[in-house]
Amino acid sequence: MKKFYITTPIYYVNSEPHIGSAYTTIVGDIIARFKRLIGYEVLYLTGTDEHGQKILQSAKEKGKDPQELCDELSGKFKQLWKDLNITNDYFIRTTDPEHMETVQFFVQKMLENGDIYKGTYKGWYCVPCETYWNEDETHRNEVGEHFCPSCGRPLNFLEEENYFFRLSKYTEPLLKHFKENPDFVEPEFRKNEMLKILESGLKDLSITRTTFNWGIPMPGDPKHVIYVWVDALINYISAISYGRDEEKFNKWWPADVHLIGKEINRFHSIIWPAMLMSVGLPLPKKIFAHGWLTVNGQKISKSLGNAIDPREFVKKYGNDVIRYYLTRDIVFGKDGDFSEENLVQRLNSDLANDYGNLLHRTVAMVAKNFDSVIPEPNELTESDKVLISNFKYLLNKYLEYMNSYKLTNALEEIWHYIGEINKYFDENKPWVLAKEGNKERLATILYNTLEAILRVATLLLPFMPDSSKEVFNRLSYDLEPIKVFETEWYLLKSGNKVFHGKPLFTKIDLSKFEKIAVKKEEPSKKEQASVEGVKLINFDDFKKIDLRVAEILEAERIEKSEKLIKLIIDLGELGRRQIVAGIAKYYSPNELIGKKIIVVANLKPAKLMGVESQGMLLAAKINDKLTLLTIDTDIEPGAKIS
Ligand code: MSP
């Protein structure tokens, strides 16, 4: 039997799961169910990531023992996956003793292979992301504080004796692997981001910490604990008994796909493969990085009050509706917005109208005209043949899309076909045939419509298992679903009963629609600081900022600073000002003179390296590129920007 090994990231247990964390697991479940449906033996792995400073801090804040916190929250994740109908085959916890042993075994091998050495780490660390950042990767504000380029939260400066992994040694082997396996990382634009990192050369990675002990001890030097990401990544092989059960391990490794969110791509596409190369194991076949969900346009965050509990939605709308909405409305691979209004629209139109109602009215006609017994179809006309051949087309497209994780496209294709079934039904006017007493043709139309619905329900099994099974029940269908992939038309058995039942999906009256209330928690000061950068502002907030065009009159470097330049600018009616900007790495003083730039003119003055700055210029920055914002036609200094 062909096998398929698929994983989700393992979730941090510092807070409760929300719709964003459920997204990866739901998508993984859809893929796992699809592979089972087409005959694969599947291993679907998920779990929880329980070590590290972030979990320890969270336990301290809650006044709990870290293990107690992990047990409690890991239990919540497990329960949620049950509630969401997730069919994971195994659930790994990084505090499982087997996992901890495997991590030590793996790191010992890296040591033996000469890939680990002792050194001193000096640099920045983001606890929420559990990530090290180089000075030039960090974001800085006007007063020189450092922020995480990934989550925007404040960074801690670390200086510790650490063990290092010779990641730099794997730059070339990884580049070669990327070249030889062009589909290794998907989507393509995410792969290109990784290639850029590789092309600029990798730095060695600190892989132990000494300032706390909530982690797995370093073999032979237990005052060091192993970096939480190294610990966590190894879950993918410890779950399949690496170093403990060779047969099992060889059966499943390499994984077919690691499904991850975009922000943890570097760990999966660079660090993890390098670790595997270091111990001589094959690399996973694919890393697929999906986008991020926002809720009503905002980043998901407890303090914004939108960290919605997926259970609330399941209670109100049902599992299938959530699963459908998440894969239909949010293009898999891209960022997308979760909105309850859009969910209801999808429920009402796609599910209730197009799909549910089609089943309902067809079954109703079979009940009325054939005493609820599926009739024998008769000779096929052109329109029947088109319906059948369109299904063949759909099936091919479906397989192509599902096998390449284009889940949204697969659903679009299915709904296109549902549209064709509705058209077939309407154009053949079965109600007229019934009136005329043309039972022969009526039998064929109803049979074909039901057969098409049955086939659609099968293709929808991975996405909406409950409603697909309900369709099977109503049509007395009890064959293996795989038959749909193997057999020509006529799977439904004439003579079997159909059952009417309540609508497959219940519409929601939008005029009386009440949204699920989300409790807004008061943000802690720390959270507030991090959220500020992503909170939406209204126009009045924007109007508070006095943006002006300014002309640079003078520019000179500030002594003893590598980054700062002092500028004298002309702000027209506001007069001349002195501002200090961190742009020395990108511009020489001479090339600045005469440029017309944009500045914030009503910022409180601040001192940088002892020099007063009476405003701030605007610049766009990405990675290590920076460009000043200028204007594209000439306009006098002092002009207001609105
Ligand atoms: N513990 C690490 C992963 C270690 S894997 C060896 C971690 N955990 S996490 O809990 O922060 O995130 C787990 C997954 O949830 C990631 O794939 C992340 O992208 C996903 N999501 C968390 N919030 C999300 C959204 N708002 N939207 C979509 N997915 C998001 O990182």
XYZ file of C-alpha atoms and ligand atoms in Angstrom, residues 8-14 18-24 48-49 54 77 128 229 231-236 259-264 268 290-294 299-300, ligand 1:
71
model
C 1.465 19.975 11.284
C 3.712 22.193 13.361
C 3.491 21.344 17.028
C 1.667 24.071 18.912
C 3.047 26.159 21.740
C 1.116 25.608 24.924
C 1.492 29.117 26.323
C -7.595 29.859 18.387
C -9.005 29.779 14.883
C -5.538 30.569 13.447
C -3.930 27.547 15.073
C -6.889 25.387 14.118
C -6.415 26.409 10.485
C -3.191 24.445 9.931
C 2.396 20.281 21.259
C 5.665 22.161 21.720
C 8.132 31.306 26.507
C -5.412 20.993 22.069
C 7.450 34.914 21.847
C 13.376 24.868 18.031
C 13.959 20.109 20.294
C 10.682 20.815 18.473
C 11.823 20.012 14.920
C 13.022 16.584 15.972
C 9.405 15.720 16.851
C 8.834 14.813 13.210
C 2.537 21.712 6.571
C 3.482 24.980 8.267
C 2.603 28.656 8.573
C 4.707 31.122 6.612
C 6.422 32.624 9.664
C 8.176 29.382 10.560
C 11.574 24.083 8.399
C 0.484 28.527 4.125
C -0.517 32.142 4.777
C -1.905 33.768 7.876
C -5.452 34.340 8.921
C -6.542 37.706 10.154
C -3.981 40.182 13.355
C -5.283 37.526 15.740
N 5.891 25.659 18.176
C 6.153 26.268 16.932
C 6.187 25.253 15.821
C 7.198 24.158 16.012
S 7.098 22.996 14.720
C 8.436 22.055 14.882
C 5.054 27.294 16.622
N 3.923 27.148 17.274
S 2.654 28.139 17.164
O 1.690 27.632 18.090
O 3.078 29.488 17.360
O 2.147 28.052 15.704
C 1.769 26.827 15.156
C 1.105 26.992 13.814
O -0.076 27.778 13.921
C 1.991 27.669 12.781
O 1.913 26.972 11.554
C 1.352 29.008 12.614
O 1.567 29.515 11.340
C -0.104 28.667 12.846
N -0.845 29.859 13.161
C -0.878 30.546 14.339
N -1.637 31.666 14.149
C -2.057 31.721 12.870
C -2.903 32.536 12.147
N -3.418 33.636 12.638
N -3.216 32.147 10.874
C -2.784 30.964 10.336
N -1.969 30.182 10.990
C -1.448 30.634 12.185
O 5.289 28.148 15.796
